[in-house]
PDB file of C-alpha atoms in Angstrom:
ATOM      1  CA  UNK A  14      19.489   5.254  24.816  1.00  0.00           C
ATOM      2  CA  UNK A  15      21.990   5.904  21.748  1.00  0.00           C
ATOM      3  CA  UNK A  16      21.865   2.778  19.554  1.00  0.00           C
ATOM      4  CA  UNK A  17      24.945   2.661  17.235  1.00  0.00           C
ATOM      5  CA  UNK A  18      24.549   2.827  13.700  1.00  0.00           C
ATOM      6  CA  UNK A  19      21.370   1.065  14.389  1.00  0.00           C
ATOM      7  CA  UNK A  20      20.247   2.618  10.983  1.00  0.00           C
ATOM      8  CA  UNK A  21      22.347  -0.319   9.026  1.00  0.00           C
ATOM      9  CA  UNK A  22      19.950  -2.753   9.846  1.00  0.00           C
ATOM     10  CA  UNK A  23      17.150  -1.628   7.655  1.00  0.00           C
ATOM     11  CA  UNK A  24      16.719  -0.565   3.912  1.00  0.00           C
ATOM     12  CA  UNK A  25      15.718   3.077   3.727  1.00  0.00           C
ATOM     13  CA  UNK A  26      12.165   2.640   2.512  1.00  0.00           C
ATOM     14  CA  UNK A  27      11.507   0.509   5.686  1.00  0.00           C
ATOM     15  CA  UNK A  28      12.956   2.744   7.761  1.00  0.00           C
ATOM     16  CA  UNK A  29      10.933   5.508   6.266  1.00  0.00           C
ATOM     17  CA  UNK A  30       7.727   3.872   7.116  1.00  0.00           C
ATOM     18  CA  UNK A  31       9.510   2.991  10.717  1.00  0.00           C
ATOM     19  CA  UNK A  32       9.721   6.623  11.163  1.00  0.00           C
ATOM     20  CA  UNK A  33       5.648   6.869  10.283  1.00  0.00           C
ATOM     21  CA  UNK A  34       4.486   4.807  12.566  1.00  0.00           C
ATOM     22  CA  UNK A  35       6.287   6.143  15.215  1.00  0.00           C
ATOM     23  CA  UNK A  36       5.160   9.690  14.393  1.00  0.00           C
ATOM     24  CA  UNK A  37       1.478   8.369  14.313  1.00  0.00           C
ATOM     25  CA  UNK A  38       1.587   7.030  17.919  1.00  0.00           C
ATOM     26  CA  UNK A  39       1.204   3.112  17.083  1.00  0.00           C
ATOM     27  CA  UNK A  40       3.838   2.486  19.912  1.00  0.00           C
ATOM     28  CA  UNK A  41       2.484   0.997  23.199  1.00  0.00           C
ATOM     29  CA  UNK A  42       3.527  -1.034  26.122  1.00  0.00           C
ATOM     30  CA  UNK A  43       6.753  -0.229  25.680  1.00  0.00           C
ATOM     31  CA  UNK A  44       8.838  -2.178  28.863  1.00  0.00           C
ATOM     32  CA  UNK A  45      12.773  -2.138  29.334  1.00  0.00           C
ATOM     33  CA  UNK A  46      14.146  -4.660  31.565  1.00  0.00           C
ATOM     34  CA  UNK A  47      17.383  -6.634  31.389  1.00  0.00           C
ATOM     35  CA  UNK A  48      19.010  -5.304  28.095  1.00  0.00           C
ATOM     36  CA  UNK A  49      15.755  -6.158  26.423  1.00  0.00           C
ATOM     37  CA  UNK A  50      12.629  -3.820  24.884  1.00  0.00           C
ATOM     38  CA  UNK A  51       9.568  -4.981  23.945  1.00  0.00           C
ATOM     39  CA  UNK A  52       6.697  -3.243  22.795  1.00  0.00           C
ATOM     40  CA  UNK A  53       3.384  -3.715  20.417  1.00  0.00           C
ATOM     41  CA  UNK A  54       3.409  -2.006  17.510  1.00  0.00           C
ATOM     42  CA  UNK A  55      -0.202  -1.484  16.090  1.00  0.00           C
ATOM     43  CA  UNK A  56       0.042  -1.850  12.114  1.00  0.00           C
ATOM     44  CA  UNK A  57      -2.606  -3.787  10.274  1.00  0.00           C
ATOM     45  CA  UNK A  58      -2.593  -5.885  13.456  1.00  0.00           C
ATOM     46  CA  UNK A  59      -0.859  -5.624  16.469  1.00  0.00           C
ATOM     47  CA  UNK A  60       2.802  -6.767  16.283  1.00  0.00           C
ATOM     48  CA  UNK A  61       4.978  -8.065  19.219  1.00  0.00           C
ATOM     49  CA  UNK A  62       8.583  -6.464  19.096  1.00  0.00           C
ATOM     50  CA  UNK A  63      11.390  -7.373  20.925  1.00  0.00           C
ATOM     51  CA  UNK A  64      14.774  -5.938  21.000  1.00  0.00           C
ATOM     52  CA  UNK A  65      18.091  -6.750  22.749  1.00  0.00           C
ATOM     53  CA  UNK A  66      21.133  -4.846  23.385  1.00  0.00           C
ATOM     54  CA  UNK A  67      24.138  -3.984  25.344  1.00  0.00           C
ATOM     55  CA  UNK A  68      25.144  -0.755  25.891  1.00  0.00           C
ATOM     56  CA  UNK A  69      24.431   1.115  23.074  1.00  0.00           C
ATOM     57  CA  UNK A  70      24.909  -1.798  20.576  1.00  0.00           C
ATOM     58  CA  UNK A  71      21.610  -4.084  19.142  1.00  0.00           C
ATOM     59  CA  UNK A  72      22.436  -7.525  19.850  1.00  0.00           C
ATOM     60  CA  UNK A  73      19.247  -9.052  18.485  1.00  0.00           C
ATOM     61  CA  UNK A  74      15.466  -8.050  17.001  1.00  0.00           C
ATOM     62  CA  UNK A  75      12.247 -10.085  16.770  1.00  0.00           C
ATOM     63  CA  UNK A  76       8.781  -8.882  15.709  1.00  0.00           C
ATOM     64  CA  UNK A  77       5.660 -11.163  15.357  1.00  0.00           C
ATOM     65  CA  UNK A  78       4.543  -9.460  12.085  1.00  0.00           C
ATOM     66  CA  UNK A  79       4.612 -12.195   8.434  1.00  0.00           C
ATOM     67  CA  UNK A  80       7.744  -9.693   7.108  1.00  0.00           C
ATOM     68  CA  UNK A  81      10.172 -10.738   9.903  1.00  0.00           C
ATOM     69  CA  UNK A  82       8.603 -13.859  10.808  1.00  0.00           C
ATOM     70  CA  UNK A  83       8.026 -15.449   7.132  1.00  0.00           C
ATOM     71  CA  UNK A  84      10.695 -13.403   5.454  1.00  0.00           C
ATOM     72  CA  UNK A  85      13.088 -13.057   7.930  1.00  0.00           C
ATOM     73  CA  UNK A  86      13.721  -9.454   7.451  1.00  0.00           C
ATOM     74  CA  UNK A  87      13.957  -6.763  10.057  1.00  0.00           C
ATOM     75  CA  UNK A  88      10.990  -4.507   9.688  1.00  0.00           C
ATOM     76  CA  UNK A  89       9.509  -0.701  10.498  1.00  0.00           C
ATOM     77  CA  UNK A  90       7.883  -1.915  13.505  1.00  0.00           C
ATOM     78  CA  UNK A  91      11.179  -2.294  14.842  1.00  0.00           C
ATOM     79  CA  UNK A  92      12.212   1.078  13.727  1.00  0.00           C
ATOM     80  CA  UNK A  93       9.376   2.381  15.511  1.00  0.00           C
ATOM     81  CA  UNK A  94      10.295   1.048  18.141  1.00  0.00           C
ATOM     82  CA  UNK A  95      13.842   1.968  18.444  1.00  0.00           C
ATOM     83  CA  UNK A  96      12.930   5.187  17.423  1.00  0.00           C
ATOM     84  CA  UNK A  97      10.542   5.722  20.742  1.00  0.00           C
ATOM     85  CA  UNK A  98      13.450   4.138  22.774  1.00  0.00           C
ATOM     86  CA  UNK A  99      16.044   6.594  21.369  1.00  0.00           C
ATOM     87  CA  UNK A 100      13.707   9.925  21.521  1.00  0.00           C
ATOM     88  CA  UNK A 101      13.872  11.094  25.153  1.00  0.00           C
ATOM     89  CA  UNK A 102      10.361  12.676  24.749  1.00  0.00           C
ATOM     90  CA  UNK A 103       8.325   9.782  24.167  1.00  0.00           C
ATOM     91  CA  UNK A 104       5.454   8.986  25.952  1.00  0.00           C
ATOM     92  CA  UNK A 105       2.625   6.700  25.067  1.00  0.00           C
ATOM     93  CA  UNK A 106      -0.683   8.553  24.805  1.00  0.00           C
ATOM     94  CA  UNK A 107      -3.550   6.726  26.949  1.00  0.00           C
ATOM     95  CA  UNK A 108      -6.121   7.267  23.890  1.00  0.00           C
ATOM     96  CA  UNK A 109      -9.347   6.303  26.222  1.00  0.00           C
ATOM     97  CA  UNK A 110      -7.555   9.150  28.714  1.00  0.00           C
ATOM     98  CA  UNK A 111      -7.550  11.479  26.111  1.00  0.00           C
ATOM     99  CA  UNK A 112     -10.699  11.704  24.124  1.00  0.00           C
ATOM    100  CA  UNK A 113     -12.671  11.653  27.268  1.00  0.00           C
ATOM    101  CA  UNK A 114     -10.887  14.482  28.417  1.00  0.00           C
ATOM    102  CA  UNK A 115     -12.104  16.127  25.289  1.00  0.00           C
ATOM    103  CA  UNK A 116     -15.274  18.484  24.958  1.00  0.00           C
ATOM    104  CA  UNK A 117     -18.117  17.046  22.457  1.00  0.00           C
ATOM    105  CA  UNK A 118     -17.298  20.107  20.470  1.00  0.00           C
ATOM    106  CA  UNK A 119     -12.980  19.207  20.180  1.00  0.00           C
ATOM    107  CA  UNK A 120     -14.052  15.305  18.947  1.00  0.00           C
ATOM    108  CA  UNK A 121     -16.467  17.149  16.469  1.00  0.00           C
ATOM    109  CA  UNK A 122     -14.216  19.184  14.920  1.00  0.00           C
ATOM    110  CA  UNK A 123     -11.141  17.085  15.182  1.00  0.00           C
ATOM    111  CA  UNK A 124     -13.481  14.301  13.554  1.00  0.00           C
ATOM    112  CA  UNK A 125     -14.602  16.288  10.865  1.00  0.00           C
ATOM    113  CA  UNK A 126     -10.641  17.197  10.055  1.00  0.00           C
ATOM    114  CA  UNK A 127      -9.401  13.932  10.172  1.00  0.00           C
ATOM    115  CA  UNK A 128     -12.522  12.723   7.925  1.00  0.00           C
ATOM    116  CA  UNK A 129     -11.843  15.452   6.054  1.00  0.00           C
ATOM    117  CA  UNK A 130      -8.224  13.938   4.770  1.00  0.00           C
ATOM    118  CA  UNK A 131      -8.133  10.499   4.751  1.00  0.00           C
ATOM    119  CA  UNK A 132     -11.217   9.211   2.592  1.00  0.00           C
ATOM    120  CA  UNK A 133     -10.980   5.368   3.865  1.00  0.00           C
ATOM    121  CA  UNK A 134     -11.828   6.320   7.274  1.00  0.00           C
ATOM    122  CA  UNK A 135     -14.192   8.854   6.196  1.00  0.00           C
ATOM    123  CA  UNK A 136     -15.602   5.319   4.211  1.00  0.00           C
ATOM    124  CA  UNK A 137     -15.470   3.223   7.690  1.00  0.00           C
ATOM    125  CA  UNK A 138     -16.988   5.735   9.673  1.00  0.00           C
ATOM    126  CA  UNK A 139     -20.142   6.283   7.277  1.00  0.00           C
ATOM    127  CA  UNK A 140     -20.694   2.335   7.612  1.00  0.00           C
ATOM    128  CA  UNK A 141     -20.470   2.386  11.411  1.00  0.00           C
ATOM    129  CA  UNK A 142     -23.159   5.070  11.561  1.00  0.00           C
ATOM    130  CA  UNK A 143     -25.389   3.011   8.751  1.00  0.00           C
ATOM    131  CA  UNK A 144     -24.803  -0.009  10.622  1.00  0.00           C
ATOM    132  CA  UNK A 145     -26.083   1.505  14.021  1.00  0.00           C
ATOM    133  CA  UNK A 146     -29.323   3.322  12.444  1.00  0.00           C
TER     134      UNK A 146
END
């Protein structure tokens, strides 16, 4: 897919943070059927987005999040999502799939790097192992 200027929807600071989820995997259960996409989009919660089009033109967007829904502005979840309809190489990445796959010693180490640079879930991860002692 090739939407059309599909950029002049959105303000460039949304679509900047569009581009960030989409690069951080939040994209799943993406379905196309009958010139209509829909997807969830994990953010805070897990948004519901649906987009129509014909040919390579958007004829409509809706997304479940309180920024479209109570503001009635388009939003990055939908530029995620357009984004993994317009990249030919996406694929959604079975998490579950994926870290069992791993050895004990990858998760360690990949834990201890992603700990390592982002301090709030270094924060939630020290209360889940309180929690559990």
């Amino acid at each position: 897919m090739n939407f059309v200027n599909w950029e002049d929807y959105f303000d460039e600071r949304i679509i900047a943070r569009g581009e960030q989820y989409f690069l951080n995997g939040t994209v799943a259960n993406l379905v196309i059927k009958n010139h209509c996409a829909t997807a969830t989009v994990s953010g805070t919660r897990s948004y519901r987005v649906e987009i129509d089009f014909s040919d390579d033109e958007i004829t409509g967007m809706n997304c479940t999040c309180p920024y479209c829904q109570d503001e009635g502005y388009d939003c990055k979840h939908m530029v995620a999502v357009i984004l993994a309809l317009i990249n030919p190489n996406f694929k959604e990445i079975d998490i579950k799939k994926l870290v069992e796959s791993a050895s004990d010693e990858q998760r360690k180490r990949f834990l201890q790097k992603v700990l390592e640079n982002n301090y709030s879930l270094a924060l939630q991860f020290k209360t889940l192992i309180e929690e559990s002692v």
